[in-house]
Amino acid sequence: MPDFNGDAIAQYMRTDFITLPDHLSVNGAREYFVSQLTTDDIPGQVFVVAGKALRGVLSIKRLLQEKDTSLNINHLTDSCLFHVKPDDERAQVVAELAEREVDLVAVVERGELVGCLMEKEIAHLQEDDVTEDVQLQGATLPLEKPYLEISPWTLWKKRSVWLLLLFVAEAYTSSVLQHFEEALESAIALAFFIPLLIGTGGNSGTQITSTLVRSMALGEVRLRDMGRVIRKEVSTSLLIALTLGLAGCLRAWMMGIGMEITLIVSLTLVCITLWSAVVSSVIPMVLKRIGIDPAVVSAPFIATLIDGTGLIIYFKIAQHFLGLN
């Protein structure tokens, strides 16, 4: 077998399965099927082949219920079956499986049956796909082994790459603060709400990104749905923004902050939440369009992006209302 990458279906398929020659009669197929059973695990379907060429799939229940034992099994075979190639990517197959209810998948190369995916293999590749997405969204490279078998050195290599990238990305947040240093000195109360504002934007973006990336992986959302996604998320975020804006007013009032700062904080919460909705909706879909796995747009990455831009929004609003330079 040629070399395939770790995400290829060839790494998951099994080659020990029962096939029935297409020239058999119902009676002959029954006898042949029983003779091929080696375990107590009886499959519900088997492939029908002509040599190595795939002809279709046959339900064992239908085979056993057929009364005409001389009938050729080709008359009982379903030729319209879902199949994949050994070099197909796992994520692509998982997305296609999400649209179908199948428990047996043929792996075909140049018309020949070379392997199959049964329930166990399908569950395995779906689990691996979910695990990789979760790890990528957590800003770490995927683990090839169970967690307890991974050494601290390997974990360091997996995590440090992303953390260094995020460290560099976060550097511009401090640059924003430095740029608006005079505004902060003029109204020190603005600093009290910085953690609240950037945290809210990051949390909002994380919620949207996690939901959207998973929906894209399942094939529920495609690039053509971008307009609908943005409208849905902006509408939802508008309601959330109004809720958070009121919460911001309450928090500022509890701290004894003046009306101007209260208004600035509340308006900023609304703007950051809406901005977060747009960014978190568009970026994963754009990356998908250019062939990059949207799962790499991890929650920390989105949060980092919104942190800096959220601060700019905050200080620009403050400059407008307070007349600061």
Short mmCIF file of C-alpha atoms in Angstrom, two decimals:
data_model
loop_
_atom_site.label_atom_id
_atom_site.label_comp_id
_atom_site.label_asym_id
_atom_site.label_seq_id
_atom_site.Cartn_x
_atom_site.Cartn_y
_atom_site.Cartn_z
CA MET A 1 0.00 0.00 0.00
CA PRO A 2 1.38 3.46 -0.87
CA ASP A 3 2.15 5.93 1.88
CA PHE A 4 -0.79 8.05 3.00
CA ASN A 5 -0.85 10.93 5.43
CA GLY A 6 -2.21 10.41 8.93
CA ASP A 7 -5.60 11.89 8.05
CA ALA A 8 -6.19 9.70 4.98
CA ILE A 9 -9.03 7.18 5.08
CA ALA A 10 -6.52 4.44 4.28
CA GLN A 11 -5.28 4.79 7.85
CA TYR A 12 -8.72 3.87 9.19
CA MET A 13 -10.09 1.31 6.73
CA ARG A 14 -10.16 -2.39 7.40
CA THR A 15 -9.34 -5.07 4.86
CA ASP A 16 -10.73 -8.13 6.65
CA PHE A 17 -14.36 -8.26 5.60
CA ILE A 18 -16.70 -10.60 3.78
CA THR A 19 -17.52 -10.18 0.09
CA LEU A 20 -19.85 -12.21 -2.10
CA PRO A 21 -19.07 -13.01 -5.76
CA ASP A 22 -21.81 -11.59 -7.98
CA HIS A 23 -22.41 -14.86 -9.83
CA LEU A 24 -23.85 -16.60 -6.76
CA SER A 25 -27.48 -17.52 -6.32
CA VAL A 26 -29.34 -16.72 -3.13
CA ASN A 27 -28.78 -20.24 -1.81
CA GLY A 28 -25.12 -20.23 -2.82
CA ALA A 29 -24.61 -16.81 -1.25
CA ARG A 30 -26.10 -17.99 2.03
CA GLU A 31 -23.76 -20.97 2.18
CA TYR A 32 -20.76 -18.89 1.16
CA PHE A 33 -21.59 -16.20 3.72
CA VAL A 34 -21.84 -18.71 6.57
CA SER A 35 -18.56 -20.33 5.54
CA GLN A 36 -16.77 -16.97 5.74
CA LEU A 37 -17.92 -16.12 9.28
CA THR A 38 -15.00 -16.32 11.68
CA THR A 39 -16.42 -14.48 14.70
CA ASP A 40 -19.74 -14.00 16.46
CA ASP A 41 -19.92 -10.51 14.99
CA ILE A 42 -22.35 -10.93 12.08
CA PRO A 43 -22.44 -7.99 9.63
CA GLY A 44 -25.76 -6.57 8.51
CA GLN A 45 -24.50 -5.92 4.99
CA VAL A 46 -21.83 -7.34 2.71
CA PHE A 47 -20.26 -6.17 -0.52
CA VAL A 48 -20.95 -7.90 -3.82
CA VAL A 49 -17.96 -8.03 -6.16
CA ALA A 50 -16.97 -9.24 -9.60
CA GLY A 51 -13.37 -10.20 -9.05
CA LYS A 52 -12.11 -7.09 -7.25
CA ALA A 53 -14.59 -4.72 -8.87
CA LEU A 54 -17.33 -3.45 -6.57
CA ARG A 55 -20.87 -4.18 -7.76
CA GLY A 56 -22.85 -3.05 -4.74
CA VAL A 57 -23.94 -3.92 -1.23
CA LEU A 58 -26.35 -6.64 -0.13
CA SER A 59 -28.45 -6.66 3.02
CA ILE A 60 -28.08 -9.96 4.89
CA LYS A 61 -31.65 -9.64 6.11
CA ARG A 62 -32.88 -9.39 2.54
CA LEU A 63 -30.69 -12.33 1.52
CA LEU A 64 -32.13 -14.53 4.26
CA GLN A 65 -35.72 -13.48 3.61
CA GLU A 66 -35.64 -14.07 -0.15
CA LYS A 67 -37.85 -17.06 -1.04
CA ASP A 68 -36.48 -17.68 -4.52
CA THR A 69 -33.23 -19.43 -3.63
CA SER A 70 -32.19 -19.76 -7.27
CA LEU A 71 -32.32 -16.01 -7.87
CA ASN A 72 -28.99 -14.36 -8.68
CA ILE A 73 -27.93 -11.98 -5.90
CA ASN A 74 -27.41 -9.18 -8.41
CA HIS A 75 -31.19 -8.72 -8.30
CA LEU A 76 -30.98 -8.03 -4.56
CA THR A 77 -27.89 -5.85 -4.66
CA ASP A 78 -28.02 -2.10 -4.09
CA SER A 79 -25.56 -0.52 -6.50
CA CYS A 80 -26.17 3.03 -5.26
CA LEU A 81 -23.89 3.03 -2.25
CA PHE A 82 -21.72 5.71 -0.72
CA HIS A 83 -18.01 5.09 -1.22
CA VAL A 84 -14.75 6.93 -0.65
CA LYS A 85 -11.16 6.72 -1.87
CA PRO A 86 -8.24 5.64 0.32
CA ASP A 87 -6.52 9.02 -0.04
CA ASP A 88 -9.61 11.06 0.89
CA GLU A 89 -9.07 13.35 3.86
CA ARG A 90 -10.75 12.45 7.14
CA ALA A 91 -12.43 15.84 7.56
CA GLN A 92 -13.97 15.62 4.09
CA VAL A 93 -15.37 12.14 4.73
CA VAL A 94 -16.69 13.09 8.18
CA ALA A 95 -18.58 16.02 6.63
CA GLU A 96 -20.11 13.71 4.01
CA LEU A 97 -21.03 11.09 6.60
CA ALA A 98 -22.85 13.77 8.59
CA GLU A 99 -25.28 14.08 5.68
CA ARG A 100 -25.90 10.33 5.47
CA GLU A 101 -27.01 7.59 7.81
CA VAL A 102 -24.67 4.76 6.88
CA ASP A 103 -22.88 2.10 8.89
CA LEU A 104 -20.86 0.62 6.03
CA VAL A 105 -18.66 2.57 3.62
CA ALA A 106 -16.76 1.08 0.72
CA VAL A 107 -13.21 2.27 0.07
CA VAL A 108 -12.68 2.11 -3.68
CA GLU A 109 -9.64 2.78 -5.83
CA ARG A 110 -9.91 2.69 -9.62
CA GLY A 111 -13.20 0.83 -9.35
CA GLU A 112 -11.77 -1.90 -7.13
CA LEU A 113 -12.80 -2.54 -3.54
CA VAL A 114 -9.68 -2.14 -1.39
CA GLY A 115 -11.19 -1.72 2.06
CA CYS A 116 -14.19 -0.60 4.05
CA LEU A 117 -15.29 1.40 7.04
CA MET A 118 -17.67 -0.30 9.44
CA GLU A 119 -19.36 1.20 12.50
CA LYS A 120 -16.23 0.95 14.63
CA GLU A 121 -14.01 2.64 12.04
CA ILE A 122 -16.58 5.34 11.32
CA ALA A 123 -16.84 6.12 15.03
CA HIS A 124 -13.04 6.18 15.29
CA LEU A 125 -12.50 8.68 12.49
CA GLN A 126 -15.35 10.89 13.75
CA GLU A 127 -13.83 10.87 17.23
CA ASP A 128 -10.39 11.77 15.86
CA ASP A 129 -11.87 14.61 13.84
CA VAL A 130 -13.67 16.08 16.85
CA THR A 131 -10.57 15.66 19.03
CA GLU A 132 -8.36 17.47 16.53
CA ASP A 133 -10.81 20.35 16.19
CA VAL A 134 -11.03 20.74 19.97
CA GLN A 135 -7.25 20.77 20.32
CA LEU A 136 -6.79 23.27 17.50
CA GLN A 137 -9.44 25.56 18.96
CA GLY A 138 -7.62 25.34 22.27
CA ALA A 139 -4.47 26.70 20.59
CA THR A 140 -2.44 23.51 20.66
CA LEU A 141 -1.25 21.20 17.92
CA PRO A 142 -3.10 17.85 17.79
CA LEU A 143 -1.78 14.97 19.90
CA GLU A 144 -0.99 11.71 18.11
CA LYS A 145 -1.18 9.62 21.31
CA PRO A 146 -3.44 9.50 24.39
CA TYR A 147 -2.75 12.37 26.78
CA LEU A 148 -1.21 10.26 29.58
CA GLU A 149 1.28 8.75 27.12
CA ILE A 150 2.58 12.14 26.01
CA SER A 151 5.78 13.43 27.61
CA PRO A 152 6.10 16.99 28.98
CA TRP A 153 8.68 17.66 26.25
CA THR A 154 6.18 16.74 23.53
CA LEU A 155 3.45 18.82 25.16
CA TRP A 156 5.85 21.75 25.26
CA LYS A 157 6.47 21.45 21.53
CA LYS A 158 2.76 21.16 20.80
CA ARG A 159 1.75 24.16 22.89
CA SER A 160 4.67 26.56 22.67
CA VAL A 161 4.27 27.21 18.94
CA TRP A 162 0.76 28.56 19.37
CA LEU A 163 1.58 30.38 22.59
CA LEU A 164 4.48 32.19 20.94
CA LEU A 165 2.27 33.20 18.03
CA LEU A 166 -0.39 34.45 20.42
CA PHE A 167 2.27 36.25 22.45
CA VAL A 168 3.36 38.16 19.35
CA ALA A 169 -0.26 38.88 18.45
CA GLU A 170 -0.99 40.15 21.95
CA ALA A 171 1.91 42.59 21.68
CA TYR A 172 -0.21 44.96 19.64
CA THR A 173 -2.66 45.21 22.56
CA SER A 174 0.03 46.89 24.64
CA SER A 175 0.82 49.11 21.65
CA VAL A 176 -2.82 50.25 21.61
CA LEU A 177 -2.67 51.09 25.32
CA GLN A 178 0.56 53.00 24.79
CA HIS A 179 -0.99 54.94 21.92
CA PHE A 180 -3.94 56.02 24.06
CA GLU A 181 -1.84 56.67 27.16
CA GLU A 182 -2.84 60.33 27.35
CA ALA A 183 -6.52 59.46 27.19
CA LEU A 184 -6.06 57.03 30.07
CA GLU A 185 -4.24 59.65 32.14
CA SER A 186 -7.02 62.16 31.49
CA ALA A 187 -9.76 59.76 32.59
CA ILE A 188 -8.23 57.07 34.77
CA ALA A 189 -11.67 55.51 35.32
CA LEU A 190 -11.47 54.20 31.75
CA ALA A 191 -8.82 51.71 32.88
CA PHE A 192 -11.19 50.08 35.35
CA PHE A 193 -13.26 48.58 32.54
CA ILE A 194 -10.54 47.37 30.16
CA PRO A 195 -10.52 43.74 31.44
CA LEU A 196 -14.32 43.65 31.36
CA LEU A 197 -14.56 44.94 27.79
CA ILE A 198 -11.87 42.87 26.13
CA GLY A 199 -12.98 39.79 28.06
CA THR A 200 -16.54 40.22 26.84
CA GLY A 201 -15.43 40.56 23.23
CA GLY A 202 -13.22 37.49 23.43
CA ASN A 203 -15.89 35.40 25.13
CA SER A 204 -18.50 36.39 22.58
CA GLY A 205 -16.16 35.56 19.71
CA THR A 206 -15.25 32.21 21.24
CA GLN A 207 -18.91 31.20 21.48
CA ILE A 208 -19.56 32.01 17.83
CA THR A 209 -16.35 30.47 16.49
CA SER A 210 -16.80 27.20 18.38
CA THR A 211 -20.37 26.80 17.15
CA LEU A 212 -19.61 27.82 13.58
CA VAL A 213 -16.48 25.69 13.14
CA ARG A 214 -18.32 22.61 14.37
CA SER A 215 -21.29 23.31 12.09
CA MET A 216 -18.92 23.67 9.14
CA ALA A 217 -17.22 20.39 10.02
CA LEU A 218 -20.61 18.65 10.02
CA GLY A 219 -21.53 20.17 6.67
CA GLU A 220 -24.41 22.17 8.17
CA VAL A 221 -22.89 25.49 7.08
CA ARG A 222 -21.16 26.21 3.78
CA LEU A 223 -19.51 29.26 2.24
CA ARG A 224 -22.68 30.16 0.36
CA ASP A 225 -24.39 30.55 3.73
CA MET A 226 -22.09 33.39 4.84
CA GLY A 227 -24.78 36.04 4.45
CA ARG A 228 -27.26 34.04 6.50
CA VAL A 229 -24.65 33.32 9.16
CA ILE A 230 -23.69 36.99 9.51
CA ARG A 231 -27.33 38.09 9.70
CA LYS A 232 -28.11 35.45 12.29
CA GLU A 233 -25.08 36.21 14.45
CA VAL A 234 -25.44 39.99 14.21
CA SER A 235 -29.12 39.73 15.16
CA THR A 236 -28.28 37.46 18.08
CA SER A 237 -25.35 39.63 19.13
CA LEU A 238 -27.53 42.75 19.03
CA LEU A 239 -29.78 41.21 21.67
CA ILE A 240 -26.74 40.09 23.66
CA ALA A 241 -25.15 43.54 23.25
CA LEU A 242 -28.22 45.29 24.64
CA THR A 243 -28.23 42.89 27.58
CA LEU A 244 -24.53 43.45 28.26
CA GLY A 245 -24.94 47.20 27.79
CA LEU A 246 -27.51 47.27 30.57
CA ALA A 247 -25.24 45.10 32.70
CA GLY A 248 -22.42 47.57 32.04
CA CYS A 249 -24.59 50.46 33.20
CA LEU A 250 -25.39 48.59 36.39
CA ARG A 251 -21.75 47.76 37.03
CA ALA A 252 -20.62 51.36 36.48
CA TRP A 253 -23.39 52.63 38.77
CA MET A 254 -22.32 50.18 41.50
CA MET A 255 -18.77 51.52 41.22
CA GLY A 256 -19.95 55.11 41.54
CA ILE A 257 -18.70 56.05 38.07
CA GLY A 258 -19.99 59.21 36.41
CA MET A 259 -22.64 59.20 33.70
CA GLU A 260 -20.21 59.93 30.86
CA ILE A 261 -17.99 56.92 31.63
CA THR A 262 -21.09 54.78 32.17
CA LEU A 263 -22.39 55.73 28.74
CA ILE A 264 -18.99 55.08 27.15
CA VAL A 265 -18.71 51.63 28.72
CA SER A 266 -22.25 50.63 27.76
CA LEU A 267 -21.88 51.82 24.17
CA THR A 268 -18.50 50.11 23.87
CA LEU A 269 -19.99 46.82 25.07
CA VAL A 270 -22.60 47.04 22.33
CA CYS A 271 -20.04 47.88 19.63
CA ILE A 272 -17.50 45.24 20.70
CA THR A 273 -20.14 42.51 20.84
CA LEU A 274 -21.38 43.34 17.34
CA TRP A 275 -17.82 43.62 16.00
CA SER A 276 -16.98 40.27 17.58
CA ALA A 277 -19.97 38.70 15.82
CA VAL A 278 -18.82 39.89 12.40
CA VAL A 279 -15.17 38.88 12.89
CA SER A 280 -16.00 35.47 14.35
CA SER A 281 -18.49 34.72 11.58
CA VAL A 282 -16.44 35.84 8.60
CA ILE A 283 -12.89 34.67 9.35
CA PRO A 284 -13.58 30.91 9.68
CA MET A 285 -15.59 30.90 6.44
CA VAL A 286 -12.98 32.89 4.54
CA LEU A 287 -10.25 30.51 5.68
CA LYS A 288 -12.38 27.57 4.59
CA ARG A 289 -12.73 29.21 1.18
CA ILE A 290 -8.96 29.51 0.71
CA GLY A 291 -8.35 25.93 1.82
CA ILE A 292 -7.30 26.45 5.45
CA ASP A 293 -8.91 24.38 8.18
CA PRO A 294 -11.15 26.85 10.08
CA ALA A 295 -10.41 24.96 13.29
CA VAL A 296 -7.00 26.64 13.33
CA VAL A 297 -8.85 29.87 14.03
CA SER A 298 -8.75 28.90 17.65
CA ALA A 299 -10.67 30.61 20.39
CA PRO A 300 -7.49 32.27 21.75
CA PHE A 301 -6.67 33.64 18.28
CA ILE A 302 -10.11 35.20 17.87
CA ALA A 303 -9.96 36.56 21.42
CA THR A 304 -6.53 38.08 20.78
CA LEU A 305 -7.71 39.79 17.61
CA ILE A 306 -10.79 41.21 19.31
CA ASP A 307 -8.78 42.35 22.35
CA GLY A 308 -6.76 44.88 20.38
CA THR A 309 -9.52 46.06 18.08
CA GLY A 310 -11.90 46.26 21.04
CA LEU A 311 -9.52 48.61 22.84
CA ILE A 312 -9.36 50.84 19.78
CA ILE A 313 -13.17 50.98 19.70
CA TYR A 314 -13.23 51.78 23.43
CA PHE A 315 -10.77 54.64 23.28
CA LYS A 316 -12.21 56.11 20.10
CA ILE A 317 -15.63 56.28 21.74
CA ALA A 318 -14.05 57.77 24.87
CA GLN A 319 -12.23 60.40 22.82
CA HIS A 320 -15.47 61.38 21.13
CA PHE A 321 -17.51 61.75 24.32
CA LEU A 322 -14.78 63.21 26.53
CA GLY A 323 -13.18 65.42 23.90
CA LEU A 324 -9.78 63.79 24.40
CA ASN A 325 -6.94 63.84 21.88
#
